[in-house]
Coordinates of C-alpha atoms and ligand atoms in Angstrom, one line a residue:
X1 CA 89.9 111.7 138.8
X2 CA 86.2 111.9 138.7
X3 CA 84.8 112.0 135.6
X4 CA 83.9 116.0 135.1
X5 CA 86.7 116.9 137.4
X6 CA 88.9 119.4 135.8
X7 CA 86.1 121.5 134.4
X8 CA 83.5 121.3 137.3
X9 CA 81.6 124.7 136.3
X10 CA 81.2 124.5 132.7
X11 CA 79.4 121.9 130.4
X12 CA 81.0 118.7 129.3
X13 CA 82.4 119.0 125.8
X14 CA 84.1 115.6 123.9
X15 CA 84.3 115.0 120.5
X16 CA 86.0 112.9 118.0
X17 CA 88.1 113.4 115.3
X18 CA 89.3 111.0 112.7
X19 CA 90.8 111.8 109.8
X20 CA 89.0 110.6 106.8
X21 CA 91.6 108.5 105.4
X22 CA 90.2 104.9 104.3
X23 CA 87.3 102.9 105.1
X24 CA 85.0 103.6 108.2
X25 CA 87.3 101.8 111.0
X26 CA 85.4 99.4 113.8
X27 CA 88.0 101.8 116.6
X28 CA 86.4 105.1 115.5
X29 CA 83.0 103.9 116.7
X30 CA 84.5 102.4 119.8
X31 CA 85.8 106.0 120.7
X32 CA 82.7 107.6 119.2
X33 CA 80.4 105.4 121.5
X34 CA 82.4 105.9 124.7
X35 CA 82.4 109.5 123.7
X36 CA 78.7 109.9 123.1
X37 CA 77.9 108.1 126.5
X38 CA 80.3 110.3 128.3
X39 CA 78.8 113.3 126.9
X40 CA 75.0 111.8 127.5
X41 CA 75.8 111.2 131.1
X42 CA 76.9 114.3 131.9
X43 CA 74.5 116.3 129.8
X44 CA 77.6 117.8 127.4
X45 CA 77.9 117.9 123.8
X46 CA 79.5 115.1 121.4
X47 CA 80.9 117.0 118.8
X48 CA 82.8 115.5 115.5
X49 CA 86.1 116.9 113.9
X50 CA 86.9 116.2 110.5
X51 CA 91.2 115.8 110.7
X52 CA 92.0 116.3 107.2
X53 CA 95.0 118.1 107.4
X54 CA 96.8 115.1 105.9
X55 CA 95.7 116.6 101.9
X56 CA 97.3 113.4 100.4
X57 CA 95.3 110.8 102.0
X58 CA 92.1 112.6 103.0
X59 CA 89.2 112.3 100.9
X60 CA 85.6 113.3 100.5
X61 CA 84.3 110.1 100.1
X62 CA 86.1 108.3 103.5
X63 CA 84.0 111.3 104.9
X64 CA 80.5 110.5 103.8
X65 CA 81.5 106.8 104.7
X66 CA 82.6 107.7 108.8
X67 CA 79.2 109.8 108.8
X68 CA 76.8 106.9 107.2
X69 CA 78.4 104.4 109.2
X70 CA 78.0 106.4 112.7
X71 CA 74.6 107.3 112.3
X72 CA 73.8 103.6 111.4
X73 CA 75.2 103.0 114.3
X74 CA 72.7 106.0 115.9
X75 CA 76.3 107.7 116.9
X76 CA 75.1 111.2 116.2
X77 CA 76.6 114.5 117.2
X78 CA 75.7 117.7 118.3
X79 CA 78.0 119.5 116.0
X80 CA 79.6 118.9 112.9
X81 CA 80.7 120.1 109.5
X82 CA 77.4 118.4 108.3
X83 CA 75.5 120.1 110.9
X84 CA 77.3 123.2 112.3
X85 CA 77.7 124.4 115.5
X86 CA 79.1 127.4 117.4
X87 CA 82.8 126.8 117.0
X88 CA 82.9 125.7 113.5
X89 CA 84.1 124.9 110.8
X90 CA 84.8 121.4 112.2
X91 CA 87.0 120.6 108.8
X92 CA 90.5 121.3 109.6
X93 CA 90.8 121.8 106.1
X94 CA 88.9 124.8 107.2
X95 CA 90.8 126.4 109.5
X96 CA 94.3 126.6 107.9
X97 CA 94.6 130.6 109.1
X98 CA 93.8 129.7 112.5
X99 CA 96.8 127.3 112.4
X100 CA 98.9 129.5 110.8
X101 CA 98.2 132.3 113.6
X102 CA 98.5 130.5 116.0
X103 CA 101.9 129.4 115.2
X104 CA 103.0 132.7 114.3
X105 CA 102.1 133.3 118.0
X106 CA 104.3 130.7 119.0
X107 CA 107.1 131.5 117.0
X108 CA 106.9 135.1 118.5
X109 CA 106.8 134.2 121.8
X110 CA 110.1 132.3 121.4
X111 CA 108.6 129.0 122.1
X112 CA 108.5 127.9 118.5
X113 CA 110.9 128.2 115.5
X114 CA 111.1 127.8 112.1
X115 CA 113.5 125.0 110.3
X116 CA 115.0 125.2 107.4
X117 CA 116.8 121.8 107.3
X118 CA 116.6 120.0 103.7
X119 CA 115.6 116.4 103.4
X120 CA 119.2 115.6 103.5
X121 CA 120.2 117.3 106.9
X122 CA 117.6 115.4 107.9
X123 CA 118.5 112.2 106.8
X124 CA 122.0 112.6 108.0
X125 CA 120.3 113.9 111.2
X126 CA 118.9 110.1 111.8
X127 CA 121.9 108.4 110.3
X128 CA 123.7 109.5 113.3
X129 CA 120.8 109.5 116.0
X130 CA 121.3 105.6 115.5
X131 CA 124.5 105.3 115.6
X132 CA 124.7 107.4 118.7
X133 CA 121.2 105.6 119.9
X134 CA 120.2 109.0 120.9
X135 CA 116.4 109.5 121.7
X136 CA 115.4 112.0 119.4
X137 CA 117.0 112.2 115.9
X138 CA 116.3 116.1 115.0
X139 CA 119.6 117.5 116.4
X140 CA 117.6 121.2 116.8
X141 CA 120.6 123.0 114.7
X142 CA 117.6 125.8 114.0
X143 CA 116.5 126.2 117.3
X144 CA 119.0 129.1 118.0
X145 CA 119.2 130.2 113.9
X146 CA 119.9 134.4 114.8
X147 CA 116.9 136.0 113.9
X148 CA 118.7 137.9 110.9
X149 CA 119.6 134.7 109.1
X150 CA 116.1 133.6 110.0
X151 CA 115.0 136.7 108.0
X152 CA 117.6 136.4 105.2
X153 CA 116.3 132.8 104.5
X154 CA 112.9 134.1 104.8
X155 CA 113.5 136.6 102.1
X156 CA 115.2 133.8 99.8
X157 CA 111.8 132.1 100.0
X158 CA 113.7 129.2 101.5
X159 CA 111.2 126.3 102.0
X160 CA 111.0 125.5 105.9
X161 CA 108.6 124.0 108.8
X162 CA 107.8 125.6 111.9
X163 CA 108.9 123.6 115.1
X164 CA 108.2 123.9 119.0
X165 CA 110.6 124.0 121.6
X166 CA 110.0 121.7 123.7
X167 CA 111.7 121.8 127.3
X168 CA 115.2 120.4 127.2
X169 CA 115.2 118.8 130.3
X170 CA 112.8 117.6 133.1
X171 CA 109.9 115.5 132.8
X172 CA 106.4 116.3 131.5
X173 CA 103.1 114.8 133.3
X174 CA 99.5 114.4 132.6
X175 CA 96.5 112.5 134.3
X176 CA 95.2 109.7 132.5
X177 CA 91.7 108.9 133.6
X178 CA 92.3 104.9 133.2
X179 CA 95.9 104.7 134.1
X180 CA 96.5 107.7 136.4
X181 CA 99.8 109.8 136.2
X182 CA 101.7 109.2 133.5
X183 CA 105.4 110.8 132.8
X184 CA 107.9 111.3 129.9
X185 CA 111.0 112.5 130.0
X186 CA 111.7 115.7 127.6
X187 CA 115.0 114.8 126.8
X188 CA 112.4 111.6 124.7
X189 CA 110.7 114.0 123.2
X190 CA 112.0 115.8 119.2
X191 CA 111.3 118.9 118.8
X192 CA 107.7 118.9 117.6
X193 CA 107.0 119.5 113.6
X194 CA 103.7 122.1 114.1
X195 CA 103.3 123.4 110.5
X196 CA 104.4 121.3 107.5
X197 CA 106.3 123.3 104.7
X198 CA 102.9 123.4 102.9
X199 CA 101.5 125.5 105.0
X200 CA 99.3 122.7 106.4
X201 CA 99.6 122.4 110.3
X202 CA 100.7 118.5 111.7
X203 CA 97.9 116.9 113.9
X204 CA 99.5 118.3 116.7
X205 CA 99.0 121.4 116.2
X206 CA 95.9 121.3 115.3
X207 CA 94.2 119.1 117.5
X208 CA 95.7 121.1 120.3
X209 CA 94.3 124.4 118.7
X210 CA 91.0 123.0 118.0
X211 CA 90.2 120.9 121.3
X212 CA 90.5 124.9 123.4
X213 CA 89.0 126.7 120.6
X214 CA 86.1 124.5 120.7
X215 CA 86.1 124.1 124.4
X216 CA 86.9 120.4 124.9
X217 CA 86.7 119.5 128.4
X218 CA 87.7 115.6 127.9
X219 CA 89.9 114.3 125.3
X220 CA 88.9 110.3 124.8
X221 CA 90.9 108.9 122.5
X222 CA 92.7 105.7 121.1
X223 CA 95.5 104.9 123.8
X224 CA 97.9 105.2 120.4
X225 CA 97.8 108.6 121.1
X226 CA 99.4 108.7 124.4
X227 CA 103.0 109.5 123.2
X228 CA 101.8 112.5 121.6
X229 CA 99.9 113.8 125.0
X230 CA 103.2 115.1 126.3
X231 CA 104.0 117.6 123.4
X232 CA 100.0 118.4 123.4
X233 CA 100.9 119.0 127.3
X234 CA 103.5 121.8 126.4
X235 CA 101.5 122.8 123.4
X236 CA 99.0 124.2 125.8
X237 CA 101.3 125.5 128.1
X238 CA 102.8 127.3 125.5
X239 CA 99.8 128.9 124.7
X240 CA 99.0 129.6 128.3
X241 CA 96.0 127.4 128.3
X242 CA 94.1 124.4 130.2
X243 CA 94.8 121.5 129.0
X244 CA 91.9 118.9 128.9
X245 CA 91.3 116.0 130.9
X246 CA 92.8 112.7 129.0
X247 CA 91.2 109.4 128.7
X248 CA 93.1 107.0 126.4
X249 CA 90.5 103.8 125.4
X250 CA 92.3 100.4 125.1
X251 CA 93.2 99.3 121.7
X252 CA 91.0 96.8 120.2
X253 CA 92.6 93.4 119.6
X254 CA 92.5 90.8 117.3
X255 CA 92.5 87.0 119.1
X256 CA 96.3 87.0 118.8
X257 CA 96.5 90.0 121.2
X258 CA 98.3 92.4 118.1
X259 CA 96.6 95.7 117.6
X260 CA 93.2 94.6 115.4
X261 CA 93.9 94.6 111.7
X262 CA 92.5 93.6 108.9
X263 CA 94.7 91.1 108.5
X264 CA 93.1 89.2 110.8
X265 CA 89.3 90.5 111.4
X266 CA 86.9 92.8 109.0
X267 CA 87.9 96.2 110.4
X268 CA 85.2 98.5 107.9
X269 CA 82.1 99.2 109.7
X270 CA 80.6 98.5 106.5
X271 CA 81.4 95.1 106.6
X272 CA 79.4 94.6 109.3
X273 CA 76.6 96.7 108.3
X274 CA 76.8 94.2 105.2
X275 CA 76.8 91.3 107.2
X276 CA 73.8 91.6 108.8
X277 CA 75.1 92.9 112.3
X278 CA 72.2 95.2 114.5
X279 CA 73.6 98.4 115.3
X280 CA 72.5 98.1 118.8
X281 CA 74.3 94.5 118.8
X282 CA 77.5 96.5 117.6
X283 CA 77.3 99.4 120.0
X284 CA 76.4 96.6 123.3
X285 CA 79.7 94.6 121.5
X286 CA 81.4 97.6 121.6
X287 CA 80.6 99.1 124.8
X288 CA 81.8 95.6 126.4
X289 CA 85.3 95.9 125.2
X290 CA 87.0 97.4 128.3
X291 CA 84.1 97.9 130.1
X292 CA 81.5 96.0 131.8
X293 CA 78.2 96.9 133.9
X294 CA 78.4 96.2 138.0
X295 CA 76.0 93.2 137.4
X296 CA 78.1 91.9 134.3
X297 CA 75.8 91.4 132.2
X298 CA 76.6 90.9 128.8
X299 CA 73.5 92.0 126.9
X300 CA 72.7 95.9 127.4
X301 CA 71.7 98.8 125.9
X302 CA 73.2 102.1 125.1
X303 CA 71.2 103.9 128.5
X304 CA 72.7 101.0 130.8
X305 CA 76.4 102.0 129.5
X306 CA 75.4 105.9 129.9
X307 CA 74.4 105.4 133.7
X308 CA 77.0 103.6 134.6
X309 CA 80.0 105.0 132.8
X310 CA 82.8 106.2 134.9
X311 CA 86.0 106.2 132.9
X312 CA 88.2 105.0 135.8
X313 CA 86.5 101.6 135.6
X314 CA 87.3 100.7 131.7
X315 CA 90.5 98.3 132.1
X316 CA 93.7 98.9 130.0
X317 CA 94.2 95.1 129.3
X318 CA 93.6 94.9 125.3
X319 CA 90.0 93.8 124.7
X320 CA 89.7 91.0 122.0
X321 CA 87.6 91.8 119.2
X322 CA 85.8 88.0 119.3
X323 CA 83.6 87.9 116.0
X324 CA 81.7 84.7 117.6
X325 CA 80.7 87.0 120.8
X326 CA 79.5 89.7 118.4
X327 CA 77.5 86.9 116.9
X328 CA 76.2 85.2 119.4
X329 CA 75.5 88.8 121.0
X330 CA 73.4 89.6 117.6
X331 CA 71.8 86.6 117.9
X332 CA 70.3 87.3 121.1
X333 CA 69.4 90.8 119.6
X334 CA 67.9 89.3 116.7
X335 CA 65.9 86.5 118.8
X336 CA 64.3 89.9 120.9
X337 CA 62.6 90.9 117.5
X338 CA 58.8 90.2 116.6
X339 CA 58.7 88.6 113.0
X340 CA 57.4 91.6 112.1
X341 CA 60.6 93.3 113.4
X342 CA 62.5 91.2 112.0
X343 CA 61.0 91.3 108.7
X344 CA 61.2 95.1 108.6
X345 CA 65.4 94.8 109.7
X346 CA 65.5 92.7 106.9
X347 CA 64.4 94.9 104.2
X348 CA 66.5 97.8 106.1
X349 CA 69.2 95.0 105.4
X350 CA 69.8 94.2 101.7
X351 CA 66.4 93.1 101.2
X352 CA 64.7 96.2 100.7
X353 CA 64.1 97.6 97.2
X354 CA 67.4 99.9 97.7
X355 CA 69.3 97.0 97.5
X356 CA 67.5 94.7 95.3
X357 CA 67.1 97.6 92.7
X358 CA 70.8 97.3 92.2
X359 CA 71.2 93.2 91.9
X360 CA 67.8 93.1 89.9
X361 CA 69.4 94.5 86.0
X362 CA 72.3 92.7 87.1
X363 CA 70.7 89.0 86.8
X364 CA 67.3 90.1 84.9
X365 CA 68.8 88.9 81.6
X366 CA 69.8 85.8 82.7
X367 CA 66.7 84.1 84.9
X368 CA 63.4 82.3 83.3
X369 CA 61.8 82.4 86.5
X370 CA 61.5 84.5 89.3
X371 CA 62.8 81.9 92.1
X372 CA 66.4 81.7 89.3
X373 CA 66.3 85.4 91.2
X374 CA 67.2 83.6 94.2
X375 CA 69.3 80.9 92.7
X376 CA 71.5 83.5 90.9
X377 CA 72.4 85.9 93.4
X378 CA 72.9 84.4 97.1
X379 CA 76.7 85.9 96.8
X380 CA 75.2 89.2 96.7
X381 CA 73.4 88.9 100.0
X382 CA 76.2 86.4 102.1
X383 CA 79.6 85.7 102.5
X384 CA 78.9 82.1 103.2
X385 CA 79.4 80.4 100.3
X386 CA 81.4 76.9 99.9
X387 CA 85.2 77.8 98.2
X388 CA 88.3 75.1 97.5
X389 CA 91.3 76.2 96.8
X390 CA 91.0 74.0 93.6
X391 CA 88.5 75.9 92.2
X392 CA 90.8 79.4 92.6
X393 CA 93.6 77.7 90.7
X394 CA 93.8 78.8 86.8
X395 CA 94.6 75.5 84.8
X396 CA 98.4 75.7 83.7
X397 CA 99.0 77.6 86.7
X398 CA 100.6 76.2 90.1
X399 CA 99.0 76.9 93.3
X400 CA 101.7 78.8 94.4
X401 CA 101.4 81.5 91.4
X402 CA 98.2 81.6 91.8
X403 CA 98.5 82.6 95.8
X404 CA 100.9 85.1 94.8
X405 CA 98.6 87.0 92.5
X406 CA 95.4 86.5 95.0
X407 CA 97.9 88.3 97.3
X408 CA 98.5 91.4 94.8
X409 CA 94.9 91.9 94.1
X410 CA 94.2 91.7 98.0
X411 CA 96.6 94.3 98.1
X412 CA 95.5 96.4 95.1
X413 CA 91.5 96.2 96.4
X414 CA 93.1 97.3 99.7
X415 CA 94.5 100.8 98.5
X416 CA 91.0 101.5 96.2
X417 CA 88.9 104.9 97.6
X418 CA 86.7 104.4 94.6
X419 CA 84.4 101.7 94.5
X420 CA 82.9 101.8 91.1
X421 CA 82.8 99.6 88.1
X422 CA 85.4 101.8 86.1
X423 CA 88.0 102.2 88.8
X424 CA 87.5 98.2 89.2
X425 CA 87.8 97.3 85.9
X426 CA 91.3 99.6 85.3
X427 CA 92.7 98.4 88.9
X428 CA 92.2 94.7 88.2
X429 CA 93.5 95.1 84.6
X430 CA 96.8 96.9 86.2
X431 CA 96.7 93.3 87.8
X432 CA 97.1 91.2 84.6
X433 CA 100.3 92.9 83.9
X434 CA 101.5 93.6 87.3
X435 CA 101.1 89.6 88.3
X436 CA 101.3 88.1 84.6
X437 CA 98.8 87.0 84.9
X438 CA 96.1 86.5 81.4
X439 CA 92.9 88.7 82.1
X440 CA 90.7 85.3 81.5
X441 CA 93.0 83.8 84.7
X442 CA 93.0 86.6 86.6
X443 CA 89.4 87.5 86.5
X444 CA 88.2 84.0 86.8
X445 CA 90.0 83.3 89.9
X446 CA 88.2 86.6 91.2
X447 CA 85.2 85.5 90.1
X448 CA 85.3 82.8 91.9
X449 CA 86.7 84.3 95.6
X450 CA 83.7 87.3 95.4
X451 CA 80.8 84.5 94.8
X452 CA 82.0 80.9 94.4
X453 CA 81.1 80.2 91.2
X454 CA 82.5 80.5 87.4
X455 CA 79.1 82.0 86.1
X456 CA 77.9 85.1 87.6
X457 CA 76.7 88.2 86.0
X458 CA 79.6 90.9 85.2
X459 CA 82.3 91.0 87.1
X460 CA 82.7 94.4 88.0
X461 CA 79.6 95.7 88.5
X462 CA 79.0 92.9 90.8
X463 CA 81.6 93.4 93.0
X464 CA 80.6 97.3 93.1
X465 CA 77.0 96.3 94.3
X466 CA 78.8 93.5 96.8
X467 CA 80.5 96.5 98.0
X468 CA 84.4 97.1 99.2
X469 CA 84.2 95.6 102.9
X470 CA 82.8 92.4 101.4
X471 CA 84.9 91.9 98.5
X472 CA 88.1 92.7 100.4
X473 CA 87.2 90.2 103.0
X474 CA 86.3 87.1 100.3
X475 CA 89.7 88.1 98.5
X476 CA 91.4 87.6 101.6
X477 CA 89.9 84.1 102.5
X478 CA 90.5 83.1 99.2
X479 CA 94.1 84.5 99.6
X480 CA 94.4 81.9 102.5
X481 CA 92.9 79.2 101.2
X482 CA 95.8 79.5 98.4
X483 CA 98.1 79.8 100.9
X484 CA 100.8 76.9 100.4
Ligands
LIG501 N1 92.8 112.4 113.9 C1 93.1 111.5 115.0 C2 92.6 110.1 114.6 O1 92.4 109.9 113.5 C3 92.5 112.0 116.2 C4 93.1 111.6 117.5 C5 92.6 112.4 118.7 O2 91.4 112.1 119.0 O3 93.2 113.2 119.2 O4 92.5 109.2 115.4

């Protein structure tokens, strides 16, 4: 495929869409970048989606977080629910009516259905999918449901989902621009969930709807999301439609080759925003993974990647998110700068008065001088401070208990969307009693994994200024260091 090929006439149209779920992830600026250069090249539009159809997990403030952190980055887009556009709203939160008609369309077509089967069925459903190793566990006993008990359930207000029909035989194909054809086999492939019994459509649905609505020409997305392509296949067929052209970006890797976590690296954008990472260093880190320029250089800017992107040449092999490449890459960035430059990125950093207005009331009644400023706070600026396990074990308390309870309040910190001193304080108490552990312990030993020392100004406030990224990555190396 060439790269504008299935829409030759009309402009180029990507976008992302993540679903503002958690922190801002290091993957949804690899697909944003690859995205915006795409759209650059071929003078389109980059457009961002908010996918929050997921009402449980979605939340305002993992929203604001993916926006700061992709224009830091200098990821912007053309449209947006910050910014409008043409085709909005561009919150799927938004759009529920859309959804709903067009699987009402579906449904009355006869190539979607609504199912009434209870939790139960469905367990039962499963139970005997694996015992019969069958490859799909929904048995489809409402596909066929006559449409008068359909109505009759209807008018009992029975609660139910609305599901397609997929096609129960044959194969379904698409083009992937990295990898070429690819092909499932329907008889793989459950009959798809479109609306939840909530009223809310699944992804599916709604990224199908959404990418035509808003005239998406190329879909470039996470290569997790190539199972689903086949059902998004029939989706448009079902609707009579175009589909897109596909492109599905390698996942990022940790050294180990599994699928990055943060297990194993600092996933957050912030973190690295924290750490004192250029955004142009990120964005020539990113652009490397899967991708490299005809000279293979290792150093380039954003313009280099637009001219020479052509999705065909990114490999599928797993790129390796190497944190010493991304520093010795930001080392060469940082090297480029004048001392003036550099001066000015450091006040951008954390040593601008944005920053240092938050850490100043913090340590102000504590310092005679002002150089006890400096003395007092480096934990607030840099995660590379000296830590032995020693030091994290309470007295009366064996290592081993003490690794267990470092592991619950990795944990804990993990599921926070708050940040604040409140929510910190009543998460970490919840700690004492969940791990036993005395508040004076418990606190101490966090104490010391956030800044590597027993006296520091307030606990919680601190680790609100430090910031989530940092602290959850310090709790984690502590968590290690315990480790028997
Ligand atoms: N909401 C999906 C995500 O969070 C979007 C996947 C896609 O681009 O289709 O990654």
């Amino acid at each position: 495929m060439t790269d504008a090929s299935t829409n030759p006439t009309g402009p180029v149209r990507v976008r992302i869409a993540p679903s503002p779920t958690g922190d801002p992830h290091v993957g949804t600026a690899y697909v944003a970048l690859f995205n915006l250069a795409f759209a650059r090249k071929h003078g389109g539009q980059f457009i961002l989606r908010i996918e929050d159809t997921d009402q449980t997990r979605s939340t305002g403030e993992s929203e604001a977080a993916i926006f700061e952190s992709l224009r830091w980055l200098g990821l912007g887009w053309d449209e947006g629910p910050d910014v409008g556009g043409p085709v909005g709203p561009y919150r799927q939160s938004e759009r529920t009516a859309i959804y709903r008609e067009h699987a009402e369309r579906l449904i009355a077509q006869g190539q979607a259905y609504r199912c009434f089967a209870t939790a139960e069925e469905l367990d039962q459903m499963r139970a005997t999918a694996r015992e019969q190793r069958l490859a799909t566990s929904y048995d489809r006993r409402y596909r066929d449901l006559p449409p008068a008990e359909v109505e009759r359930r209807l008018a009992e207000g029975q609660p139910h989902v609305v599901r397609m029909k997929m096609p129960l035989d044959g194969q379904t194909r698409f083009q992937d621009a990295l990898r070429g054809e690819i092909s499932i086999d329907n008889r793989e492939v459950d009959d798809q969930i479109l609306m939840k019994s909530d009223g809310f459509p699944t992804y599916h649905l709604a990224n199908v709807v959404d990418d035509h609505l808003m005239g998406i020409t190329h879909v470039i997305r996470a290569e997790e999301w190539i199972p689903s392509t086949p059902k998004h296949v029939q989706l448009y067929r079902a609707f009579g439609w175009e589909p897109p052209a596909f492109a599905h970006l390698p996942l990022l890797r940790n050294a180990d080759k599994s699928k990055i976590s943060k297990r194993k690296n600092p996933v957050s954008l912030e973190y690295y925003q924290r750490a004192g990472i250029l955004p142009e260093a990120m964005l020539n880190f990113l652009a490397r993974m899967g991708f490299s320029l005809a000279d293979e250089r290792e150093k380039f800017a954003l313009d280099d990647l637009v001219a020479e992107l052509d999705l065909s040449r990114i490999t599928t092999g797993g790129p390796v998110f190497d944190l010493a490449k991304l520093d010795w890459l930001n080392g060469l960035y940082l090297r480029e700068l004048t001392p003036q430059q550099l001066v000015e990125r450091l006040q951008g950093w954390l040593l601008g008065s944005d920053f240092l207005g938050r850490v100043a009331p913090l340590v102000q009644e504590r310092i005679q001088r002002l150089e006890h400023f400096v003395t007092s706070t480096p934990f607030f600026f840099s995660d590379e401070f000296p830590l032995e396990a020693e030091a994290l074990v309470p007295k009366k308390r064996e290592r081993k208990e003490a690794y267990a309870a470092m592991k619950s309040v990795v944990e804990a910190v993990d599921g926070m969307r708050a940040f604040d001193t409140a929510t910190l304080e009543q998460v970490l108490r919840a700690q004492c009693e969940a791990t036993g552990f005395s508040a004076r312990d418990l606190f101490m030993m966090v104490r010391v994994a956030i800044t590597g020392r027993t006296a520091t100004p307030p606990l919680f406030e601190s680790m609100e200024v430090i910031g989530k990224a940092r602290c959850q990555t310090r709790l984690r190396r502590a968590a290690e260091l315990l480790r028997p």
